[in-house]
Amino acid sequence: MLLEQLINGITLGSIYAIVALGFTLVFGVLGIINMAHGEIFMFGAFIGVIVTSVMGLPLWVAFIAAIAVTAVLGYMLERIALRPLRGKQGVSHLAPLISTIGVSILLENLSHHLFGAGNQPFRNAFAEIQIQIGSITIYLVQILIFVISVALMLALSYWLSKTKAGKALRATAENLETASLLGVNTKRTITTTVIIASVMGGIAGILVGMAFNSVNPQMGLSMGLKGLAIIILGGMGNVKGAMAGGLLLGIAETLIVAYGDSGYRDAVAFITIIFILLLRPQGLFGKNTAESGR
Amino acid sequence: MLKITGIETFYGKIQALKGISLEVEQGKVVTILGANGAGKTTTMKTISGLLKPKHGTVEFLGEDITGLRPDQLLRKGIALVPEGRAILSSMTVMENLEMGAYHRNDKDIKKDIEEVMTHFPILKERKEQLGGTLSGGQQQMLAIARALLSKPKLILLDEPSMGLAPLIVANIFKIIKEINADGTTVLLVEQNAKQALKVADYGYVMETGKIIINGDAKDLLKDTRIVEAYLGKKSS
Ligand SMILES: Nc1ncnc2c1ncn2[C@@H]1O[C@H](COP(=O)(O)OP(=O)(O)OP(=O)(O)O)[C@@H](O)[C@H]1O
Ligand SMILES: [Mg+2]
């Protein structure tokens, strides 16, 4: 069923979009690729498993716990791995990237210790509820994931365009010095950004657990690479681009698996990206100027 | 109001300021002149907190403010309009103005933005336009208007006339006078020595990281060293 596959694709795509938003926020403000983002996402997923399947608590508790844990991870990432490298003389511009790779390896190993190496089922009665519309089956979870994703995207867009803190973030993203001359405490803005991005990763983690009923320590790496691919696709540091790119990739992947060869599933992301970049090197939504690359 | 003493600022191993001391009295316009690379911008950046001096102190209203961050200094009443204007190009004119009032929490912000826009009508016309799409002169107006919205006690202007047509330059100097008449103290860096000295009360001349001449603006206008170096023969 094409329609059913489209719904699956949109579900997956909206999760990708949230992961990509986290990437894009950090890239926009710091100009760096946060390679630990995927692992923070994975931690969010595991917190979901522990709270619902192991402790048997309701789903909303899992969300709160995941948000809290990933917020702390984001804070530590900024304080321990990023801030000490910032604005120092003689530090390579690649240093923060390497530093986030270090954090990602640390988090992956830590999750092996804490949660075990294998797959963990994400058991939740809620995940079984399905709705029949004619011949189409939709899971309630799919609707929930879509609603949460759209709500997050709208909230983020609103926050960035209308609130004082959101404007301060955009000013910081455009020019750190100018923002600080205008009275923005740029250190605090950066910390807030990394925390928000991490929380978005954590929420995406729970959603993936709910959608696919399974969580493992390796899932961070592939999600991280896809999130990266999406922001290249959508234009670096671009919020709308991250959303569109995420949805596009989710749908493309799902359709390939359904109608093509499932072995190519993970290759789709990267093949699409190579094509798009050949045609539009600045990404789908990126502007064709040097400065908007930030 | 502002007193800096023995400032030495470095870029890595390069020493850009070699012991600068200067004073700005409340209510005055003070100008810093000097050739390219003399260290004027470095001085402004050091006062506004973008650069930290290795030696020396900066005092503002009797308080030692050396080494504070720009956002902390803005709250104390020092606003810098940097060289090259530093407009937020991906934000609208209106958003740029709102960012000018970022640190304020009072209820007058909307009113003040309106007032600033009546002062700079072009900004009102262009308020939905992206900052980066304004012309150079319009950007300079925006940069000054934005700094004024922070309600500074001392405004630092780094070459506000740079790259502007003569008519616009004259307008900028008129605005500087008005700002000062409204009670804001001004520290002005300029290449345009003659016009700067005409609006200023006091002037300093810098050369390779040092202050070489200082005095009342009207005396400097007549100083042969300055006339030769900066004003040119035909200037009077
Ligand atoms: N980021 C930097 N790194 C290294 N040296 C710098 C840096 N910025 C300025 N300098 C050096 O410091 C000295 C003073 O520069 P500064 O920008 O303060 O000059 P200026 O008086 O503002 O000149 P202009 O009139 O051209 O704006 C110059 O020799 C310059 O080369
Ligand atoms: Mg300069």
Coordinates of C-alpha atoms and ligand atoms in Angstrom, one line a residue:
Chain A
M1 CA 0.0 0.0 0.0
L2 CA 1.6 3.2 -1.1
L3 CA -0.4 5.3 1.4
E4 CA 0.6 3.1 4.3
Q5 CA 4.3 3.3 3.2
L6 CA 4.0 7.1 2.9
I7 CA 2.7 7.3 6.5
N8 CA 5.6 5.1 7.6
G9 CA 7.9 7.4 5.7
I10 CA 6.5 10.5 7.3
T11 CA 6.8 9.0 10.7
L12 CA 10.5 8.1 10.2
G13 CA 11.1 11.4 8.4
S14 CA 9.7 13.5 11.3
I15 CA 12.0 11.8 13.7
Y16 CA 14.9 12.5 11.3
A17 CA 13.8 16.1 11.2
I18 CA 14.0 16.5 14.9
V19 CA 17.5 14.9 15.0
A20 CA 18.6 17.2 12.2
L21 CA 17.2 20.3 14.0
G22 CA 19.5 19.5 16.9
F23 CA 22.4 19.3 14.5
T24 CA 21.5 22.5 12.7
L25 CA 21.1 24.6 15.9
V26 CA 24.5 23.7 17.1
F27 CA 26.0 24.2 13.7
G28 CA 24.3 27.5 13.3
V29 CA 25.6 28.9 16.6
L30 CA 29.0 27.3 16.9
G31 CA 29.8 26.5 13.3
I32 CA 30.7 22.9 14.3
I33 CA 29.4 19.5 13.6
N34 CA 28.4 17.8 16.8
M35 CA 29.3 14.2 16.3
A36 CA 28.1 13.3 19.7
H37 CA 24.5 14.2 18.8
G38 CA 23.7 10.7 17.6
E39 CA 24.8 9.2 20.9
I40 CA 22.8 11.7 22.9
F41 CA 19.9 10.6 20.9
M42 CA 20.7 7.0 21.7
F43 CA 20.8 7.8 25.4
G44 CA 17.3 9.4 25.1
A45 CA 16.1 6.1 23.6
F46 CA 17.6 4.0 26.4
I47 CA 16.1 6.2 29.1
G48 CA 12.8 5.6 27.4
V49 CA 13.3 1.8 27.5
I50 CA 14.4 1.9 31.2
V51 CA 11.5 4.0 32.3
T52 CA 8.7 2.3 30.4
S53 CA 9.8 -1.3 29.8
V54 CA 12.1 -1.9 32.9
M55 CA 10.4 0.3 35.5
G56 CA 7.0 0.0 34.0
L57 CA 6.2 3.7 34.4
P58 CA 4.0 5.7 32.0
L59 CA 5.3 7.2 28.8
W60 CA 5.2 10.8 29.9
V61 CA 7.6 10.0 32.8
A62 CA 9.9 8.6 30.1
F63 CA 9.8 11.9 28.2
I64 CA 10.6 13.9 31.3
A65 CA 13.4 11.6 32.3
A66 CA 14.9 11.6 28.8
I67 CA 14.7 15.4 28.6
A68 CA 16.4 15.7 31.9
V69 CA 19.2 13.3 31.1
T70 CA 19.9 14.6 27.7
A71 CA 19.8 18.2 29.0
V72 CA 22.5 17.3 31.5
L73 CA 24.5 15.5 28.7
G74 CA 24.3 18.6 26.6
Y75 CA 25.4 20.8 29.4
M76 CA 28.4 18.6 30.1
L77 CA 29.3 18.4 26.4
E78 CA 29.5 22.2 26.2
R79 CA 31.3 22.7 29.5
I80 CA 33.8 19.8 29.2
A81 CA 34.3 19.2 25.5
L82 CA 33.5 22.5 23.7
R83 CA 34.0 25.6 25.8
P84 CA 37.6 24.9 26.9
L85 CA 38.6 24.8 23.2
R86 CA 36.8 28.0 22.2
G87 CA 38.6 31.3 21.4
K88 CA 42.0 29.8 22.4
Q89 CA 45.0 30.8 20.5
G90 CA 46.6 28.0 18.5
V91 CA 43.6 25.6 18.8
S92 CA 42.8 24.0 15.4
H93 CA 39.3 24.7 14.1
L94 CA 39.0 20.9 13.8
A95 CA 39.6 20.4 17.5
P96 CA 35.9 20.8 18.6
L97 CA 34.9 18.3 16.0
I98 CA 37.4 15.7 17.2
S99 CA 36.4 16.5 20.7
T100 CA 32.7 15.7 20.0
I101 CA 33.8 12.5 18.3
G102 CA 35.6 11.6 21.6
V103 CA 32.4 12.3 23.5
S104 CA 30.4 10.1 21.1
I105 CA 32.8 7.2 21.6
L106 CA 32.7 7.7 25.3
L107 CA 28.9 7.7 25.4
E108 CA 28.6 4.6 23.2
N109 CA 31.0 2.7 25.4
L110 CA 29.2 3.9 28.5
S111 CA 25.9 2.7 27.1
H112 CA 27.4 -0.8 26.5
H113 CA 28.3 -0.9 30.2
L114 CA 25.0 0.5 31.4
F115 CA 22.5 -1.1 29.1
G116 CA 24.3 -4.1 27.5
A117 CA 25.4 -4.5 23.9
G118 CA 22.3 -6.0 22.3
N119 CA 18.9 -4.9 21.3
Q120 CA 16.5 -3.8 24.0
P121 CA 12.8 -4.1 23.3
F122 CA 10.8 -0.9 23.9
R123 CA 7.7 -2.5 25.3
N124 CA 4.8 -0.3 25.6
A125 CA 1.1 -1.2 25.4
F126 CA 0.5 2.2 23.8
A127 CA 2.6 1.1 20.8
E128 CA 0.2 -1.7 20.0
I129 CA -2.9 0.5 19.5
Q130 CA -3.8 0.7 15.9
I131 CA -6.5 2.3 13.9
Q132 CA -8.1 0.9 10.7
I133 CA -9.2 3.4 8.1
G134 CA -10.5 1.3 5.2
S135 CA -7.7 -1.0 4.3
I136 CA -5.1 1.2 5.8
T137 CA -3.6 0.5 9.3
I138 CA -2.2 3.4 11.2
Y139 CA -0.6 3.0 14.6
L140 CA -1.6 5.6 17.2
V141 CA 2.2 5.9 17.9
Q142 CA 2.7 7.1 14.4
I143 CA 0.2 9.9 14.8
L144 CA 1.8 10.8 18.2
I145 CA 5.2 10.9 16.7
F146 CA 4.1 13.1 13.9
V147 CA 2.2 15.5 16.2
I148 CA 5.1 15.7 18.6
S149 CA 7.5 16.4 15.7
V150 CA 5.4 19.1 14.2
A151 CA 4.8 20.7 17.6
L152 CA 8.5 20.8 18.3
M153 CA 9.3 22.3 14.9
L154 CA 6.6 24.9 15.3
A155 CA 7.7 25.7 18.8
L156 CA 11.3 26.0 17.7
S157 CA 10.4 28.2 14.8
Y158 CA 8.3 30.4 17.0
W159 CA 10.9 30.6 19.6
L160 CA 13.7 31.6 17.1
S161 CA 11.6 34.2 15.3
K162 CA 9.6 35.8 18.1
T163 CA 11.2 35.5 21.5
K164 CA 14.0 37.6 22.9
A165 CA 16.1 34.5 23.7
G166 CA 15.5 33.1 20.2
K167 CA 16.6 36.4 18.6
A168 CA 19.7 36.4 20.8
L169 CA 20.5 33.0 19.6
R170 CA 20.2 34.1 16.0
A171 CA 22.3 37.1 16.7
T172 CA 24.9 34.9 18.3
A173 CA 24.8 32.5 15.3
E174 CA 25.4 35.3 12.9
N175 CA 28.2 37.1 14.8
L176 CA 29.4 36.3 18.3
E177 CA 31.1 39.7 18.8
T178 CA 28.2 41.7 17.6
A179 CA 25.8 39.8 19.8
S180 CA 28.0 40.4 22.8
L181 CA 28.2 44.1 22.0
L182 CA 24.4 44.1 22.0
G183 CA 24.4 42.8 25.5
V184 CA 23.9 39.1 24.8
N185 CA 25.8 36.8 27.3
T186 CA 27.0 34.6 24.4
K187 CA 28.4 31.9 26.7
R188 CA 25.0 31.4 28.2
T189 CA 23.3 31.5 24.8
I190 CA 25.7 28.8 23.5
T191 CA 25.1 26.6 26.5
T192 CA 21.3 27.0 26.1
T193 CA 21.6 26.1 22.4
V194 CA 23.6 22.9 23.1
I195 CA 21.1 21.9 25.8
I196 CA 18.1 22.5 23.6
A197 CA 19.7 20.6 20.7
S198 CA 20.5 17.7 23.0
V199 CA 17.0 17.6 24.4
M200 CA 15.6 17.4 20.8
G201 CA 18.0 14.5 20.2
G202 CA 16.7 12.8 23.4
I203 CA 13.1 13.2 22.4
A204 CA 13.8 11.8 19.0
G205 CA 15.4 8.8 20.8
I206 CA 12.2 8.0 22.6
L207 CA 10.2 8.4 19.4
V208 CA 12.4 6.0 17.6
G209 CA 12.1 3.5 20.4
M210 CA 8.3 3.8 20.2
A211 CA 8.2 3.5 16.4
F212 CA 10.6 0.5 16.0
N213 CA 10.3 -1.2 19.4
S214 CA 14.0 -1.7 19.6
V215 CA 17.0 0.2 20.9
N216 CA 20.7 -0.5 20.8
P217 CA 24.0 1.3 21.5
Q218 CA 25.0 1.4 17.9
M219 CA 21.9 3.3 16.7
G220 CA 23.5 6.6 17.6
L221 CA 26.2 6.4 14.9
S222 CA 23.9 5.8 12.0
M223 CA 21.4 8.3 13.2
G224 CA 24.2 10.8 13.7
L225 CA 25.5 10.3 10.1
K226 CA 22.0 10.6 8.7
G227 CA 21.3 13.8 10.7
L228 CA 24.5 15.2 9.3
A229 CA 23.5 14.2 5.8
I230 CA 20.1 15.9 6.3
I231 CA 21.6 19.2 7.3
I232 CA 24.0 19.1 4.3
L233 CA 20.9 18.3 2.2
G234 CA 18.8 21.1 3.7
G235 CA 21.5 23.7 3.9
M236 CA 23.8 24.0 6.9
G237 CA 22.4 25.9 9.8
N238 CA 18.9 26.2 8.2
V239 CA 15.9 25.2 10.3
K240 CA 13.4 24.8 7.5
G241 CA 16.0 22.9 5.5
A242 CA 16.5 20.5 8.3
M243 CA 12.7 19.8 8.6
A244 CA 12.3 19.3 4.8
G245 CA 15.4 17.3 4.4
G246 CA 14.4 15.0 7.3
L247 CA 11.0 14.3 5.9
L248 CA 12.4 13.8 2.4
L249 CA 15.0 11.3 3.6
G250 CA 12.4 9.4 5.7
I251 CA 10.0 9.0 2.9
A252 CA 12.7 8.1 0.3
E253 CA 14.2 5.4 2.6
T254 CA 10.8 3.9 3.4
L255 CA 9.8 3.7 -0.2
I256 CA 13.1 2.1 -1.3
V257 CA 12.7 -0.5 1.4
A258 CA 9.1 -1.2 0.3
Y259 CA 9.5 -1.2 -3.4
G260 CA 13.2 -1.6 -4.0
D261 CA 15.9 -3.4 -2.2
S262 CA 16.0 -3.1 1.6
G263 CA 19.7 -3.7 1.5
Y264 CA 20.1 -0.1 0.1
R265 CA 18.2 1.5 2.9
D266 CA 21.1 3.3 4.5
A267 CA 22.8 4.0 1.2
V268 CA 19.7 6.0 0.0
A269 CA 20.5 8.9 2.4
F270 CA 24.0 9.3 1.0
I271 CA 23.2 8.7 -2.6
T272 CA 20.4 11.3 -2.5
I273 CA 22.8 13.7 -0.9
I274 CA 25.5 13.3 -3.5
F275 CA 22.9 14.0 -6.2
I276 CA 21.5 17.0 -4.5
L277 CA 24.9 18.5 -3.8
L278 CA 25.9 18.0 -7.4
L279 CA 22.8 20.0 -8.5
R280 CA 22.7 22.5 -5.6
P281 CA 25.9 22.6 -3.6
Q282 CA 24.4 25.0 -1.1
G283 CA 21.8 22.5 -0.1
L284 CA 18.0 22.7 -0.8
F285 CA 17.4 25.7 1.4
G286 CA 20.8 27.2 1.7
K287 CA 21.4 30.6 0.2
N288 CA 24.0 30.9 -2.4
T289 CA 26.3 33.1 -0.4
A290 CA 29.4 32.5 1.6
E291 CA 28.1 34.0 4.9
S292 CA 24.9 32.1 5.0
G293 CA 27.0 29.0 5.3
R294 CA 27.2 29.8 9.0
Chain B
M1 CA 33.8 59.5 33.1
L2 CA 36.1 57.2 31.2
K3 CA 39.7 56.9 32.1
I4 CA 42.2 54.5 30.7
T5 CA 45.7 54.2 32.0
G6 CA 48.7 52.6 30.5
I7 CA 46.8 50.1 28.3
E8 CA 48.9 47.5 26.4
T9 CA 46.9 45.2 24.1
F10 CA 48.4 42.3 22.1
Y11 CA 47.3 40.2 19.2
G12 CA 49.2 37.0 20.0
K13 CA 52.8 38.3 20.1
I14 CA 52.1 41.5 18.2
Q15 CA 51.7 44.5 20.5
A16 CA 49.1 46.8 19.0
L17 CA 48.8 49.3 22.0
K18 CA 52.0 50.4 23.7
G19 CA 50.7 52.1 26.8
I20 CA 47.7 54.3 25.9
S21 CA 46.3 56.7 28.5
L22 CA 43.3 58.9 27.8
E23 CA 40.3 60.5 29.4
V24 CA 36.8 61.3 28.4
E25 CA 34.9 63.8 30.4
Q26 CA 31.2 63.4 30.9
G27 CA 29.0 65.2 28.3
K28 CA 31.9 65.8 25.9
V29 CA 32.8 64.6 22.4
V30 CA 36.3 63.3 22.3
T31 CA 38.0 62.1 19.1
I32 CA 40.9 59.8 18.4
L33 CA 42.7 60.4 15.1
G34 CA 45.5 58.5 13.5
A35 CA 46.7 56.8 10.3
N36 CA 45.7 53.3 9.3
G37 CA 47.0 50.7 11.7
A38 CA 47.7 53.2 14.4
G39 CA 45.7 51.2 16.9
K40 CA 42.4 53.2 17.1
T41 CA 40.1 50.2 16.6
T42 CA 42.2 48.2 19.0
T43 CA 41.7 50.9 21.6
M44 CA 37.9 50.9 21.0
K45 CA 37.8 47.1 21.3
T46 CA 39.8 47.2 24.5
I47 CA 37.4 49.8 26.1
S48 CA 34.3 47.8 25.0
G49 CA 35.6 44.5 26.3
L50 CA 36.1 42.7 23.0
L51 CA 39.9 42.6 23.7
K52 CA 41.5 42.2 27.1
P53 CA 44.5 44.4 27.8
K54 CA 47.7 42.7 29.1
H55 CA 48.6 45.7 31.2
G56 CA 46.8 48.9 32.3
T57 CA 43.3 49.7 33.6
V58 CA 40.0 51.0 32.3
E59 CA 37.9 53.0 34.7
F60 CA 34.3 54.0 34.0
L61 CA 32.4 56.3 36.4
G62 CA 35.1 55.7 39.0
E63 CA 34.8 51.9 38.8
D64 CA 37.5 49.6 37.6
I65 CA 36.0 47.8 34.6
T66 CA 39.2 46.2 33.1
G67 CA 38.5 42.8 31.7
L68 CA 34.7 42.8 31.8
R69 CA 32.8 41.3 28.9
P70 CA 31.1 43.5 26.3
D71 CA 27.6 42.5 27.5
Q72 CA 28.5 43.4 31.1
L73 CA 29.9 46.8 29.9
L74 CA 26.8 47.5 27.9
R75 CA 24.8 47.1 31.1
K76 CA 27.1 49.7 32.7
G77 CA 26.4 52.1 29.9
I78 CA 29.1 51.7 27.3
A79 CA 28.0 50.9 23.7
L80 CA 30.3 50.4 20.7
V81 CA 29.3 51.0 17.1
P82 CA 32.1 48.9 15.6
E83 CA 34.1 49.6 12.5
G84 CA 32.3 48.1 9.6
R85 CA 28.9 48.6 11.4
A86 CA 28.3 44.9 12.2
I87 CA 24.7 44.8 11.2
L88 CA 22.9 41.5 11.8
S89 CA 22.4 40.9 8.1
S90 CA 20.0 37.9 8.4
M91 CA 17.7 39.8 10.7
T92 CA 15.3 42.6 9.8
V93 CA 15.9 46.2 10.5
M94 CA 13.2 46.0 13.2
E95 CA 14.9 43.0 14.8
N96 CA 18.2 44.7 14.7
L97 CA 16.6 47.6 16.6
E98 CA 15.0 45.3 19.1
M99 CA 18.4 43.7 19.7
G100 CA 19.7 47.1 20.5
A101 CA 17.3 47.2 23.4
Y102 CA 18.1 43.6 24.3
H103 CA 19.3 44.2 27.8
R104 CA 16.5 46.4 28.8
N105 CA 13.3 45.3 30.6
D106 CA 11.4 48.6 30.8
K107 CA 8.1 49.4 29.1
D108 CA 9.5 52.2 27.0
I109 CA 11.2 50.0 24.4
K110 CA 8.4 50.2 21.8
K111 CA 8.2 53.9 22.3
D112 CA 11.9 54.4 22.0
I113 CA 12.1 52.3 18.8
E114 CA 9.3 54.5 17.4
E115 CA 11.2 57.6 18.4
V116 CA 14.5 56.4 17.0
M117 CA 12.7 55.7 13.7
T118 CA 11.3 59.2 13.5
H119 CA 14.9 60.4 13.9
F120 CA 16.0 58.0 11.1
P121 CA 13.0 57.9 8.8
I122 CA 14.7 55.6 6.4
L123 CA 14.7 52.9 9.0
K124 CA 11.0 53.1 9.4
E125 CA 10.5 52.8 5.7
R126 CA 12.8 49.7 5.6
K127 CA 11.8 48.1 8.9
E128 CA 10.9 44.7 7.4
Q129 CA 13.9 44.6 5.2
L130 CA 16.9 42.4 6.0
G131 CA 19.7 44.3 7.6
G132 CA 22.2 43.0 5.1
T133 CA 20.3 44.5 2.2
L134 CA 20.6 48.1 3.3
S135 CA 23.0 50.4 1.7
G136 CA 26.2 51.4 3.5
G137 CA 24.8 54.7 4.7
Q138 CA 21.6 53.1 5.8
Q139 CA 23.5 50.4 7.7
Q140 CA 25.5 53.0 9.5
M141 CA 22.3 54.8 10.6
L142 CA 20.9 51.4 11.7
A143 CA 24.1 50.7 13.7
I144 CA 24.0 54.0 15.5
A145 CA 20.2 53.8 16.1
R146 CA 20.7 50.3 17.5
A147 CA 23.4 51.4 19.8
L148 CA 21.3 54.4 21.0
L149 CA 18.5 52.0 21.9
S150 CA 20.6 50.5 24.7
K151 CA 20.5 54.0 26.3
P152 CA 24.2 54.3 26.7
K153 CA 25.9 56.8 28.9
L154 CA 29.0 56.6 26.6
I155 CA 28.8 55.7 23.0
L156 CA 31.9 54.6 21.1
L157 CA 31.9 55.3 17.4
D158 CA 34.6 53.6 15.3
E159 CA 34.9 55.4 11.9
P160 CA 31.2 56.1 11.4
S161 CA 31.9 58.0 8.1
M162 CA 33.9 55.2 6.5
G163 CA 33.0 54.7 2.9
L164 CA 30.1 57.1 2.8
A165 CA 29.3 59.8 0.3
P166 CA 30.0 63.4 1.5
L167 CA 26.4 64.3 2.0
I168 CA 25.8 61.3 4.2
V169 CA 29.0 62.0 6.1
A170 CA 27.8 65.5 6.9
N171 CA 24.5 63.9 8.1
I172 CA 26.4 61.5 10.3
F173 CA 28.3 64.3 12.0
K174 CA 25.1 66.2 12.5
I175 CA 23.7 63.1 14.2
I176 CA 26.7 62.9 16.4
K177 CA 26.2 66.4 17.6
E178 CA 22.5 65.7 18.3
I179 CA 23.4 62.5 20.3
N180 CA 25.8 64.6 22.4
A181 CA 23.3 67.4 22.8
D182 CA 20.9 64.8 24.2
G183 CA 23.4 64.1 27.0
T184 CA 25.3 61.1 25.7
T185 CA 29.1 61.3 25.9
V186 CA 30.8 60.4 22.7
L187 CA 34.2 58.9 21.9
L188 CA 34.7 59.1 18.2
V189 CA 37.4 57.5 16.0
E190 CA 37.8 59.1 12.6
Q191 CA 39.9 59.4 9.5
N192 CA 38.0 62.5 8.6
A193 CA 40.1 64.6 10.9
K194 CA 38.7 68.0 10.1
Q195 CA 35.1 67.2 10.6
A196 CA 35.8 65.2 13.7
L197 CA 37.7 68.0 15.3
K198 CA 34.9 70.4 14.5
V199 CA 32.4 68.4 16.5
A200 CA 34.8 67.3 19.2
D201 CA 35.8 69.1 22.4
Y202 CA 39.1 67.3 22.8
G203 CA 41.3 65.2 20.5
Y204 CA 44.0 62.6 20.7
V205 CA 46.3 61.6 17.8
M206 CA 47.7 58.0 17.7
E207 CA 50.6 56.6 15.9
T208 CA 51.8 53.0 16.0
G209 CA 50.1 52.1 19.3
K210 CA 50.9 55.4 21.2
I211 CA 49.3 58.7 21.7
I212 CA 51.6 61.3 20.2
I213 CA 49.5 64.5 20.4
N214 CA 46.5 65.5 22.6
G215 CA 44.7 68.8 23.2
D216 CA 41.6 70.8 22.8
A217 CA 40.0 70.2 19.4
K218 CA 40.1 73.9 18.4
D219 CA 43.8 74.0 19.1
L220 CA 44.4 70.7 17.2
L221 CA 42.6 72.2 14.2
K222 CA 45.4 74.8 14.0
D223 CA 48.2 72.5 15.0
T224 CA 50.7 72.5 12.1
R225 CA 51.6 68.8 12.7
I226 CA 48.0 67.8 12.3
V227 CA 47.3 70.1 9.4
E228 CA 50.2 68.6 7.5
A229 CA 49.6 65.0 8.3
Y230 CA 45.8 64.8 8.3
L231 CA 44.1 67.9 7.1
G232 CA 46.1 68.5 3.9
K233 CA 47.1 71.9 2.7
K234 CA 43.9 72.8 1.0
S235 CA 41.8 71.9 4.0
S236 CA 41.2 75.3 5.4
Ligands
LIG1 N1 43.3 40.5 14.6 C1 44.5 41.0 14.5 N2 45.6 40.2 14.5 C2 46.8 40.7 14.4 N3 47.1 42.0 14.3 C3 46.1 42.8 14.3 C4 44.7 42.4 14.4 N4 43.9 43.4 14.3 C5 44.7 44.5 14.2 N5 46.0 44.1 14.2 C6 47.2 45.0 14.1 O1 47.2 46.0 15.1 C7 47.5 47.3 14.7 C8 46.4 48.3 15.0 O2 45.3 47.9 14.2 P1 43.9 48.7 14.4 O3 42.9 48.0 13.7 O4 43.7 49.0 15.8 O5 44.3 50.1 13.6 P2 43.3 51.3 13.3 O6 44.0 52.5 13.8 O7 41.9 51.1 13.6 O8 43.5 51.4 11.7 P3 42.3 51.8 10.5 O9 42.3 53.2 10.5 O10 42.9 51.1 9.3 O11 41.0 51.2 11.0 C9 47.8 47.1 13.2 O12 49.2 47.0 13.0 C10 47.1 45.8 12.8 O13 47.8 45.2 11.8
MG2 MG 40.2 50.9 12.7

